PDB file of C-alpha atoms and ligand atoms in Angstrom:
ATOM      1  CA  MET R  12      56.310 -92.693 -16.737  1.00 93.00           C
ATOM      2  CA  LEU R  13      53.268 -91.200 -15.716  1.00 97.00           C
ATOM      3  CA  VAL R  14      52.923 -87.259 -16.285  1.00 95.00           C
ATOM      4  CA  SER R  15      50.570 -84.821 -15.950  1.00 92.00           C
ATOM      5  CA  MET R  16      49.184 -83.759 -19.364  1.00 92.00           C
ATOM      6  CA  LYS R  17      50.217 -80.140 -18.709  1.00 91.00           C
ATOM      7  CA  GLU R  18      53.650 -80.725 -18.994  1.00 87.00           C
ATOM      8  CA  GLN R  19      53.334 -82.709 -21.845  1.00 91.00           C
ATOM      9  CA  LEU R  20      51.231 -80.111 -23.667  1.00 91.00           C
ATOM     10  CA  LYS R  21      53.504 -77.546 -22.266  1.00 87.00           C
ATOM     11  CA  ASP R  22      56.119 -78.455 -24.551  1.00 82.00           C
ATOM     12  CA  ALA R  23      53.920 -79.401 -27.806  1.00 86.00           C
ATOM     13  CA  TYR R  24      52.508 -75.988 -27.305  1.00 83.00           C
ATOM     14  CA  LEU R  25      55.499 -74.078 -27.207  1.00 80.00           C
ATOM     15  CA  ASN R  26      57.393 -76.028 -29.861  1.00 83.00           C
ATOM     16  CA  GLY R  27      54.237 -75.610 -32.668  1.00 83.00           C
ATOM     17  CA  LYS R  28      53.932 -79.596 -32.268  1.00 90.00           C
ATOM     18  CA  ALA R  29      51.109 -81.912 -31.281  1.00 95.00           C
ATOM     19  CA  ILE R  30      50.784 -84.381 -29.444  1.00 96.00           C
ATOM     20  CA  TYR R  31      48.721 -87.569 -29.955  1.00 98.00           C
ATOM     21  CA  GLN R  32      45.616 -89.104 -27.574  1.00 98.00           C
ATOM     22  CA  PHE R  33      45.226 -92.924 -28.299  1.00 98.00           C
ATOM     23  CA  ASN R  34      42.275 -94.427 -27.059  1.00 98.00           C
ATOM     24  CA  ILE R  35      42.393 -97.505 -25.209  1.00 98.00           C
ATOM     25  CA  ASN R  36      40.112-100.796 -24.830  1.00 97.00           C
ATOM     26  CA  ASN R  37      41.910-103.384 -22.899  1.00 98.00           C
ATOM     27  CA  LEU R  38      45.034-104.835 -21.439  1.00 98.00           C
ATOM     28  CA  GLU R  39      46.205-105.663 -24.749  1.00 98.00           C
ATOM     29  CA  TRP R  40      45.450-102.000 -26.244  1.00 98.00           C
ATOM     30  CA  ILE R  41      47.427-100.567 -23.649  1.00 98.00           C
ATOM     31  CA  LYS R  42      50.459-102.909 -24.082  1.00 98.00           C
ATOM     32  CA  TYR R  43      50.577-102.407 -27.865  1.00 98.00           C
ATOM     33  CA  ILE R  44      50.387 -98.488 -27.530  1.00 98.00           C
ATOM     34  CA  LEU R  45      52.290 -98.165 -24.931  1.00 98.00           C
ATOM     35  CA  GLU R  46      55.308-100.375 -26.619  1.00 98.00           C
ATOM     36  CA  GLU R  47      54.709 -98.545 -29.854  1.00 98.00           C
ATOM     37  CA  CYS R  48      54.886 -95.009 -28.584  1.00 98.00           C
ATOM     38  CA  ASN R  49      58.412 -96.095 -26.287  1.00 98.00           C
ATOM     39  CA  ASN R  50      59.895 -97.684 -29.483  1.00 98.00           C
ATOM     40  CA  GLN R  51      59.308 -94.185 -31.340  1.00 97.00           C
ATOM     41  CA  SER R  52      60.203 -92.091 -28.374  1.00 97.00           C
ATOM     42  CA  LYS R  53      57.117 -90.228 -28.507  1.00 95.00           C
ATOM     43  CA  PRO R  54      54.768 -89.088 -25.619  1.00 96.00           C
ATOM     44  CA  VAL R  55      51.212 -90.388 -25.599  1.00 98.00           C
ATOM     45  CA  ILE R  56      48.155 -89.505 -23.900  1.00 98.00           C
ATOM     46  CA  LEU R  57      45.943 -92.642 -23.053  1.00 98.00           C
ATOM     47  CA  GLY R  58      42.158 -91.402 -23.624  1.00 98.00           C
ATOM     48  CA  VAL R  59      39.711 -93.444 -21.856  1.00 98.00           C
ATOM     49  CA  SER R  60      36.083 -92.911 -22.411  1.00 98.00           C
ATOM     50  CA  SER R  61      33.410 -93.824 -19.667  1.00 97.00           C
ATOM     51  CA  SER R  62      32.130 -96.777 -21.355  1.00 97.00           C
ATOM     52  CA  ALA R  63      35.583 -97.797 -21.639  1.00 98.00           C
ATOM     53  CA  ALA R  64      36.505 -97.338 -18.051  1.00 98.00           C
ATOM     54  CA  LYS R  65      33.260 -99.584 -17.317  1.00 98.00           C
ATOM     55  CA  TYR R  66      34.413-102.248 -20.021  1.00 98.00           C
ATOM     56  CA  MET R  67      37.991-102.205 -18.084  1.00 98.00           C
ATOM     57  CA  CYS R  68      35.980-102.466 -14.556  1.00 98.00           C
ATOM     58  CA  GLY R  69      36.699 -98.932 -13.509  1.00 98.00           C
ATOM     59  CA  TYR R  70      38.635 -96.129 -13.218  1.00 98.00           C
ATOM     60  CA  LYS R  71      41.085 -97.477 -10.470  1.00 98.00           C
ATOM     61  CA  ASN R  72      41.615-100.888 -12.386  1.00 98.00           C
ATOM     62  CA  VAL R  73      42.400 -98.668 -15.678  1.00 98.00           C
ATOM     63  CA  TYR R  74      44.936 -96.674 -13.398  1.00 98.00           C
ATOM     64  CA  SER R  75      46.308 -99.832 -12.118  1.00 98.00           C
ATOM     65  CA  MET R  76      46.724-101.677 -15.757  1.00 98.00           C
ATOM     66  CA  VAL R  77      48.468 -98.414 -17.275  1.00 98.00           C
ATOM     67  CA  THR R  78      50.887 -98.015 -14.238  1.00 98.00           C
ATOM     68  CA  ASN R  79      51.902-101.874 -13.709  1.00 98.00           C
ATOM     69  CA  LEU R  80      52.214-101.924 -17.470  1.00 98.00           C
ATOM     70  CA  LEU R  81      54.707 -98.820 -17.399  1.00 98.00           C
ATOM     71  CA  ASP R  82      56.761-100.226 -14.813  1.00 98.00           C
ATOM     72  CA  SER R  83      56.704-104.234 -16.430  1.00 98.00           C
ATOM     73  CA  LEU R  84      57.325-102.940 -19.650  1.00 98.00           C
ATOM     74  CA  ASN R  85      60.154-100.486 -18.899  1.00 98.00           C
ATOM     75  CA  ILE R  86      58.161 -97.358 -20.381  1.00 98.00           C
ATOM     76  CA  THR R  87      60.329 -94.581 -20.630  1.00 98.00           C
ATOM     77  CA  ILE R  88      58.323 -91.979 -22.566  1.00 97.00           C
ATOM     78  CA  PRO R  89      56.069 -89.492 -20.643  1.00 96.00           C
ATOM     79  CA  VAL R  90      52.304 -91.004 -20.667  1.00 98.00           C
ATOM     80  CA  SER R  91      49.369 -89.480 -18.896  1.00 98.00           C
ATOM     81  CA  ILE R  92      45.614 -90.938 -18.689  1.00 98.00           C
ATOM     82  CA  HIS R  93      43.116 -88.890 -19.390  1.00 98.00           C
ATOM     83  CA  PHE R  94      39.204 -89.446 -19.077  1.00 98.00           C
ATOM     84  CA  ASP R  95      37.696 -88.614 -22.510  1.00 98.00           C
ATOM     85  CA  HIS R  96      34.265 -86.885 -22.867  1.00 97.00           C
ATOM     86  CA  ALA R  97      33.081 -87.115 -19.381  1.00 97.00           C
ATOM     87  CA  SER R  98      29.448 -86.036 -18.924  1.00 95.00           C
ATOM     88  CA  ASP R  99      29.142 -86.628 -15.229  1.00 95.00           C
ATOM     89  CA  ILE R 100      30.872 -84.772 -12.858  1.00 95.00           C
ATOM     90  CA  GLU R 101      30.568 -87.322 -10.014  1.00 96.00           C
ATOM     91  CA  GLU R 102      32.455 -89.724 -12.674  1.00 97.00           C
ATOM     92  CA  CYS R 103      35.173 -87.076 -13.119  1.00 98.00           C
ATOM     93  CA  LYS R 104      35.829 -86.837  -9.202  1.00 97.00           C
ATOM     94  CA  LYS R 105      36.174 -91.077  -9.240  1.00 98.00           C
ATOM     95  CA  ALA R 106      38.529 -90.409 -12.105  1.00 98.00           C
ATOM     96  CA  ILE R 107      40.737 -87.830 -10.495  1.00 98.00           C
ATOM     97  CA  ASP R 108      40.321 -90.110  -7.140  1.00 97.00           C
ATOM     98  CA  ALA R 109      41.841 -92.778  -9.043  1.00 98.00           C
ATOM     99  CA  GLY R 110      44.785 -91.337 -10.259  1.00 98.00           C
ATOM    100  CA  PHE R 111      43.857 -89.950 -13.758  1.00 98.00           C
ATOM    101  CA  THR R 112      45.889 -87.090 -15.011  1.00 97.00           C
ATOM    102  CA  SER R 113      43.142 -84.863 -16.704  1.00 97.00           C
ATOM    103  CA  ILE R 114      39.533 -84.899 -17.027  1.00 98.00           C
ATOM    104  CA  MET R 115      37.801 -83.573 -20.396  1.00 98.00           C
ATOM    105  CA  LEU R 116      34.460 -82.432 -19.798  1.00 97.00           C
ATOM    106  CA  ASP R 117      31.901 -82.495 -22.402  1.00 95.00           C
ATOM    107  CA  TYR R 118      29.064 -80.390 -21.565  1.00 95.00           C
ATOM    108  CA  SER R 119      29.185 -78.892 -25.008  1.00 93.00           C
ATOM    109  CA  SER R 120      25.282 -80.226 -25.993  1.00 93.00           C
ATOM    110  CA  HIS R 121      24.134 -77.943 -22.673  1.00 95.00           C
ATOM    111  CA  SER R 122      24.205 -74.152 -22.807  1.00 96.00           C
ATOM    112  CA  VAL R 123      27.594 -72.254 -22.700  1.00 97.00           C
ATOM    113  CA  GLU R 124      26.466 -70.857 -19.267  1.00 97.00           C
ATOM    114  CA  GLU R 125      25.904 -74.485 -18.098  1.00 97.00           C
ATOM    115  CA  ASN R 126      29.078 -75.943 -19.413  1.00 97.00           C
ATOM    116  CA  ILE R 127      30.721 -72.969 -17.582  1.00 98.00           C
ATOM    117  CA  LYS R 128      29.105 -73.568 -14.577  1.00 97.00           C
ATOM    118  CA  TYR R 129      29.978 -77.579 -14.477  1.00 96.00           C
ATOM    119  CA  THR R 130      33.525 -76.600 -15.896  1.00 97.00           C
ATOM    120  CA  ASN R 131      34.048 -74.331 -13.022  1.00 97.00           C
ATOM    121  CA  GLU R 132      32.920 -77.300 -10.278  1.00 97.00           C
ATOM    122  CA  LEU R 133      35.355 -79.678 -11.591  1.00 97.00           C
ATOM    123  CA  ILE R 134      38.201 -77.196 -11.403  1.00 97.00           C
ATOM    124  CA  ASN R 135      36.944 -76.262  -7.900  1.00 97.00           C
ATOM    125  CA  TYR R 136      37.132 -80.175  -7.375  1.00 97.00           C
ATOM    126  CA  ILE R 137      40.477 -80.318  -8.767  1.00 97.00           C
ATOM    127  CA  ASN R 138      41.515 -77.578  -6.301  1.00 95.00           C
ATOM    128  CA  GLY R 139      45.270 -76.276  -7.838  1.00 93.00           C
ATOM    129  CA  ARG R 140      46.042 -80.272  -7.936  1.00 95.00           C
ATOM    130  CA  ASP R 141      48.151 -80.850 -11.289  1.00 95.00           C
ATOM    131  CA  ILE R 142      45.364 -82.223 -13.590  1.00 96.00           C
ATOM    132  CA  LEU R 143      44.713 -80.499 -16.765  1.00 97.00           C
ATOM    133  CA  VAL R 144      41.238 -79.840 -17.948  1.00 97.00           C
ATOM    134  CA  GLU R 145      39.927 -79.790 -21.481  1.00 98.00           C
ATOM    135  CA  GLY R 146      36.523 -77.989 -22.277  1.00 98.00           C
ATOM    136  CA  GLU R 147      34.487 -78.365 -25.413  1.00 97.00           C
ATOM    137  CA  ILE R 148      32.213 -76.020 -27.348  1.00 97.00           C
ATOM    138  CA  GLY R 149      30.685 -77.644 -30.161  1.00 89.00           C
ATOM    139  CA  PRO R 150      29.298 -80.408 -30.010  1.00 90.00           C
ATOM    140  CA  ILE R 151      31.567 -82.465 -32.242  1.00 87.00           C
ATOM    141  CA  LYS R 152      29.282 -83.940 -34.444  1.00 89.00           C
ATOM    142  CA  GLU R 153      28.270 -83.921 -38.366  1.00 87.00           C
ATOM    143  CA  GLY R 154      27.178 -80.185 -39.329  1.00 84.00           C
ATOM    144  CA  SER R 155      28.360 -78.532 -36.415  1.00 88.00           C
ATOM    145  CA  HIS R 156      30.595 -75.479 -36.390  1.00 91.00           C
ATOM    146  CA  ALA R 157      31.187 -73.806 -33.180  1.00 94.00           C
ATOM    147  CA  ASP R 158      30.285 -70.496 -32.115  1.00 95.00           C
ATOM    148  CA  LEU R 159      33.432 -68.151 -32.121  1.00 97.00           C
ATOM    149  CA  ASN R 160      31.992 -65.834 -28.760  1.00 97.00           C
ATOM    150  CA  ASP R 161      30.781 -69.012 -27.224  1.00 97.00           C
ATOM    151  CA  CYS R 162      34.471 -70.376 -27.159  1.00 97.00           C
ATOM    152  CA  ILE R 163      35.716 -66.564 -26.278  1.00 97.00           C
ATOM    153  CA  LYS R 164      33.278 -66.668 -23.403  1.00 97.00           C
ATOM    154  CA  TYR R 165      33.350 -70.042 -22.341  1.00 98.00           C
ATOM    155  CA  VAL R 166      37.637 -69.652 -21.871  1.00 97.00           C
ATOM    156  CA  LYS R 167      37.222 -66.314 -20.150  1.00 97.00           C
ATOM    157  CA  ASN R 168      34.805 -67.842 -17.400  1.00 97.00           C
ATOM    158  CA  ALA R 169      36.045 -71.182 -17.247  1.00 97.00           C
ATOM    159  CA  ASN R 170      39.944 -71.148 -17.127  1.00 92.00           C
ATOM    160  CA  VAL R 171      40.436 -74.693 -18.861  1.00 97.00           C
ATOM    161  CA  ASP R 172      43.525 -75.533 -20.293  1.00 96.00           C
ATOM    162  CA  ILE R 173      42.853 -76.687 -23.504  1.00 97.00           C
ATOM    163  CA  LEU R 174      39.852 -76.241 -25.869  1.00 98.00           C
ATOM    164  CA  ALA R 175      37.744 -78.834 -28.059  1.00 97.00           C
ATOM    165  CA  ALA R 176      36.081 -76.765 -30.655  1.00 95.00           C
ATOM    166  CA  SER R 177      33.942 -78.280 -33.630  1.00 95.00           C
ATOM    167  CA  ILE R 178      35.398 -77.007 -36.896  1.00 95.00           C
ATOM    168  CA  GLY R 179      33.497 -79.655 -39.235  1.00 91.00           C
ATOM    169  CA  ASN R 180      35.436 -82.661 -37.547  1.00 93.00           C
ATOM    170  CA  ILE R 181      33.340 -85.681 -36.247  1.00 93.00           C
ATOM    171  CA  HIS R 182      33.955 -88.919 -34.521  1.00 94.00           C
ATOM    172  CA  GLY R 183      33.900 -92.014 -36.229  1.00 95.00           C
ATOM    173  CA  ILE R 184      34.186 -92.663 -40.021  1.00 94.00           C
ATOM    174  CA  TYR R 185      33.794 -89.489 -42.361  1.00 93.00           C
ATOM    175  CA  GLN R 186      31.080 -90.210 -45.396  1.00 90.00           C
ATOM    176  CA  GLY R 187      32.379 -88.015 -47.806  1.00 88.00           C
ATOM    177  CA  GLU R 188      35.193 -85.598 -48.161  1.00 90.00           C
ATOM    178  CA  VAL R 189      36.601 -84.102 -44.672  1.00 91.00           C
ATOM    179  CA  ASN R 190      35.750 -80.372 -44.771  1.00 92.00           C
ATOM    180  CA  LEU R 191      37.592 -78.362 -41.645  1.00 95.00           C
ATOM    181  CA  ASP R 192      36.818 -74.696 -41.162  1.00 96.00           C
ATOM    182  CA  PHE R 193      40.412 -73.454 -41.032  1.00 97.00           C
ATOM    183  CA  ASP R 194      39.208 -69.901 -40.895  1.00 97.00           C
ATOM    184  CA  LEU R 195      36.999 -70.704 -37.995  1.00 97.00           C
ATOM    185  CA  LEU R 196      40.046 -72.568 -36.087  1.00 97.00           C
ATOM    186  CA  LYS R 197      42.382 -69.711 -36.800  1.00 97.00           C
ATOM    187  CA  SER R 198      40.094 -67.493 -35.118  1.00 97.00           C
ATOM    188  CA  ILE R 199      39.216 -69.370 -32.120  1.00 97.00           C
ATOM    189  CA  LYS R 200      43.348 -69.994 -31.651  1.00 96.00           C
ATOM    190  CA  GLU R 201      43.607 -66.263 -31.893  1.00 96.00           C
ATOM    191  CA  ASN R 202      40.847 -65.177 -29.736  1.00 97.00           C
ATOM    192  CA  ILE R 203      41.389 -67.414 -27.087  1.00 96.00           C
ATOM    193  CA  ASN R 204      45.181 -67.818 -27.099  1.00 92.00           C
ATOM    194  CA  LYS R 205      45.047 -71.392 -25.573  1.00 94.00           C
ATOM    195  CA  PRO R 206      46.054 -74.784 -26.913  1.00 95.00           C
ATOM    196  CA  ILE R 207      43.102 -76.522 -29.193  1.00 96.00           C
ATOM    197  CA  VAL R 208      42.518 -80.092 -29.468  1.00 97.00           C
ATOM    198  CA  LEU R 209      41.400 -81.795 -32.689  1.00 97.00           C
ATOM    199  CA  HIS R 210      38.913 -84.426 -32.230  1.00 97.00           C
ATOM    200  CA  GLY R 211      37.753 -87.149 -34.675  1.00 96.00           C
ATOM    201  CA  ALA R 212      41.213 -86.876 -36.534  1.00 96.00           C
ATOM    202  CA  SER R 213      41.124 -90.379 -37.720  1.00 96.00           C
ATOM    203  CA  GLY R 214      40.597 -90.182 -41.492  1.00 93.00           C
ATOM    204  CA  ILE R 215      41.763 -86.581 -41.785  1.00 95.00           C
ATOM    205  CA  ASN R 216      45.210 -86.657 -44.356  1.00 95.00           C
ATOM    206  CA  GLU R 217      48.473 -85.469 -43.477  1.00 95.00           C
ATOM    207  CA  PRO R 218      48.227 -82.009 -45.059  1.00 96.00           C
ATOM    208  CA  MET R 219      45.070 -81.037 -43.178  1.00 96.00           C
ATOM    209  CA  LEU R 220      46.594 -82.524 -39.843  1.00 96.00           C
ATOM    210  CA  LYS R 221      49.679 -80.375 -40.396  1.00 96.00           C
ATOM    211  CA  LYS R 222      47.775 -77.187 -41.149  1.00 97.00           C
ATOM    212  CA  CYS R 223      45.726 -77.418 -38.240  1.00 97.00           C
ATOM    213  CA  VAL R 224      48.821 -77.693 -36.132  1.00 96.00           C
ATOM    214  CA  SER R 225      50.226 -74.636 -37.957  1.00 95.00           C
ATOM    215  CA  LEU R 226      47.193 -73.077 -36.667  1.00 95.00           C
ATOM    216  CA  GLY R 227      47.326 -73.941 -33.149  1.00 94.00           C
ATOM    217  CA  VAL R 228      46.316 -77.470 -32.486  1.00 97.00           C
ATOM    218  CA  SER R 229      48.508 -79.271 -30.076  1.00 96.00           C
ATOM    219  CA  LYS R 230      46.407 -82.187 -29.009  1.00 97.00           C
ATOM    220  CA  ILE R 231      45.306 -84.638 -31.645  1.00 98.00           C
ATOM    221  CA  ASN R 232      42.808 -87.490 -30.962  1.00 98.00           C
ATOM    222  CA  ILE R 233      42.537 -90.732 -32.576  1.00 98.00           C
ATOM    223  CA  ASN R 234      40.117 -93.710 -32.041  1.00 97.00           C
ATOM    224  CA  THR R 235      38.772 -94.965 -35.200  1.00 97.00           C
ATOM    225  CA  ASP R 236      41.977 -95.305 -37.301  1.00 98.00           C
ATOM    226  CA  LEU R 237      43.240 -97.696 -34.649  1.00 98.00           C
ATOM    227  CA  GLN R 238      39.877 -99.566 -34.163  1.00 98.00           C
ATOM    228  CA  LEU R 239      39.574 -99.918 -38.219  1.00 98.00           C
ATOM    229  CA  ALA R 240      43.516-101.102 -38.075  1.00 98.00           C
ATOM    230  CA  TRP R 241      43.426-103.907 -35.366  1.00 98.00           C
ATOM    231  CA  TYR R 242      39.828-104.940 -36.627  1.00 98.00           C
ATOM    232  CA  ASN R 243      41.380-105.354 -40.024  1.00 98.00           C
ATOM    233  CA  GLY R 244      44.303-107.206 -38.540  1.00 98.00           C
ATOM    234  CA  VAL R 245      42.441-109.765 -36.195  1.00 98.00           C
ATOM    235  CA  ARG R 246      40.002-110.500 -39.466  1.00 98.00           C
ATOM    236  CA  LYS R 247      43.326-111.358 -41.563  1.00 98.00           C
ATOM    237  CA  GLY R 248      44.513-113.273 -38.935  1.00 98.00           C
ATOM    238  CA  ILE R 249      41.721-115.441 -38.818  1.00 98.00           C
ATOM    239  CA  ALA R 250      40.851-116.276 -42.204  1.00 98.00           C
ATOM    240  CA  GLU R 251      44.461-117.098 -42.755  1.00 98.00           C
ATOM    241  CA  ASN R 252      44.697-119.201 -39.534  1.00 98.00           C
ATOM    242  CA  PRO R 253      41.292-120.861 -39.189  1.00 97.00           C
ATOM    243  CA  ASN R 254      42.631-123.373 -36.594  1.00 98.00           C
ATOM    244  CA  VAL R 255      43.883-120.932 -34.132  1.00 98.00           C
ATOM    245  CA  TYR R 256      41.542-120.322 -31.206  1.00 98.00           C
ATOM    246  CA  ASP R 257      43.812-119.261 -28.334  1.00 98.00           C
ATOM    247  CA  PRO R 258      42.228-115.816 -27.380  1.00 97.00           C
ATOM    248  CA  ARG R 259      45.651-114.524 -26.599  1.00 97.00           C
ATOM    249  CA  LYS R 260      46.736-115.262 -30.408  1.00 98.00           C
ATOM    250  CA  VAL R 261      43.301-114.223 -31.968  1.00 98.00           C
ATOM    251  CA  ILE R 262      43.673-110.764 -30.164  1.00 98.00           C
ATOM    252  CA  GLY R 263      47.250-110.391 -31.012  1.00 98.00           C
ATOM    253  CA  PHE R 264      46.363-110.821 -34.706  1.00 98.00           C
ATOM    254  CA  GLY R 265      45.791-107.060 -34.307  1.00 98.00           C
ATOM    255  CA  GLU R 266      48.729-106.288 -32.757  1.00 98.00           C
ATOM    256  CA  GLN R 267      50.973-105.513 -35.864  1.00 98.00           C
ATOM    257  CA  ALA R 268      48.306-103.834 -37.916  1.00 98.00           C
ATOM    258  CA  LEU R 269      47.813-101.514 -34.704  1.00 98.00           C
ATOM    259  CA  LYS R 270      51.339-100.610 -34.148  1.00 98.00           C
ATOM    260  CA  GLU R 271      51.885-100.024 -37.805  1.00 98.00           C
ATOM    261  CA  CYS R 272      49.201 -97.514 -37.375  1.00 98.00           C
ATOM    262  CA  ILE R 273      50.361 -95.926 -34.462  1.00 98.00           C
ATOM    263  CA  LYS R 274      53.846 -95.583 -36.083  1.00 98.00           C
ATOM    264  CA  GLU R 275      52.613 -94.093 -39.316  1.00 97.00           C
ATOM    265  CA  LYS R 276      50.605 -91.549 -37.024  1.00 96.00           C
ATOM    266  CA  LEU R 277      53.623 -90.765 -34.896  1.00 96.00           C
ATOM    267  CA  SER R 278      55.734 -90.369 -38.037  1.00 95.00           C
ATOM    268  CA  LEU R 279      53.649 -87.134 -38.889  1.00 93.00           C
ATOM    269  CA  PHE R 280      54.989 -84.895 -35.905  1.00 88.00           C
TER     270      PHE R 280
HETATM  271 ZN1   ZN P  23      36.222 -87.108 -29.079  1.00 70.43          ZN
END
């Protein structure tokens, strides 16, 4: 069933647990993710970047695909549809109007004052509706560590529901060892008293993820690990079945690998 992410997070936050965001790319990925999370009886946040929304022919189509699949696959777990890394308020409005249940506004490369201004514009547009807002102080990239005072200022002046802060995490594949600043995470958590989201969690090992959750992370974003799992499954399938050309079967070569990756992630929390 489609729910607000606020509801999902409240439960995770109060119980010191984390909920996963898995990013979606097409009909098959939505199906595979929903089926596996439902099998494991775990709630899920479906992350949609603006490029993924464009690829899937717009926010309305994404919303329709997800809600139709919830129905046709008899999905009973709580599911939310989240606009990931939005950098344009007008795009956010389109996603909200299409039925998305949460928005991450990423103005982290702007000044904290501008970030506050645009986040409040989004909150005003939402106007009390049950739509969660995620903000970012970072940006999340190599060598970036969020400024604690910026985090405090941002949350104080823009009432976001959850904060993404860079603590040494990056998107994509980590080059070399993962080095997270747990002291910074702890300080942010103590000072803002809101749930925190860990972006770029692919490639971060189990003890580190668990430590993040113990220090206040309530949402874990996984994209790259799913892409790699699916890609490796497809490559293997094609190598083992060189005469198969049916697109449904070719895309489906990645199904088991993707589902196994999801199952492994879900088993941690
Ligand atoms: Zn991210």
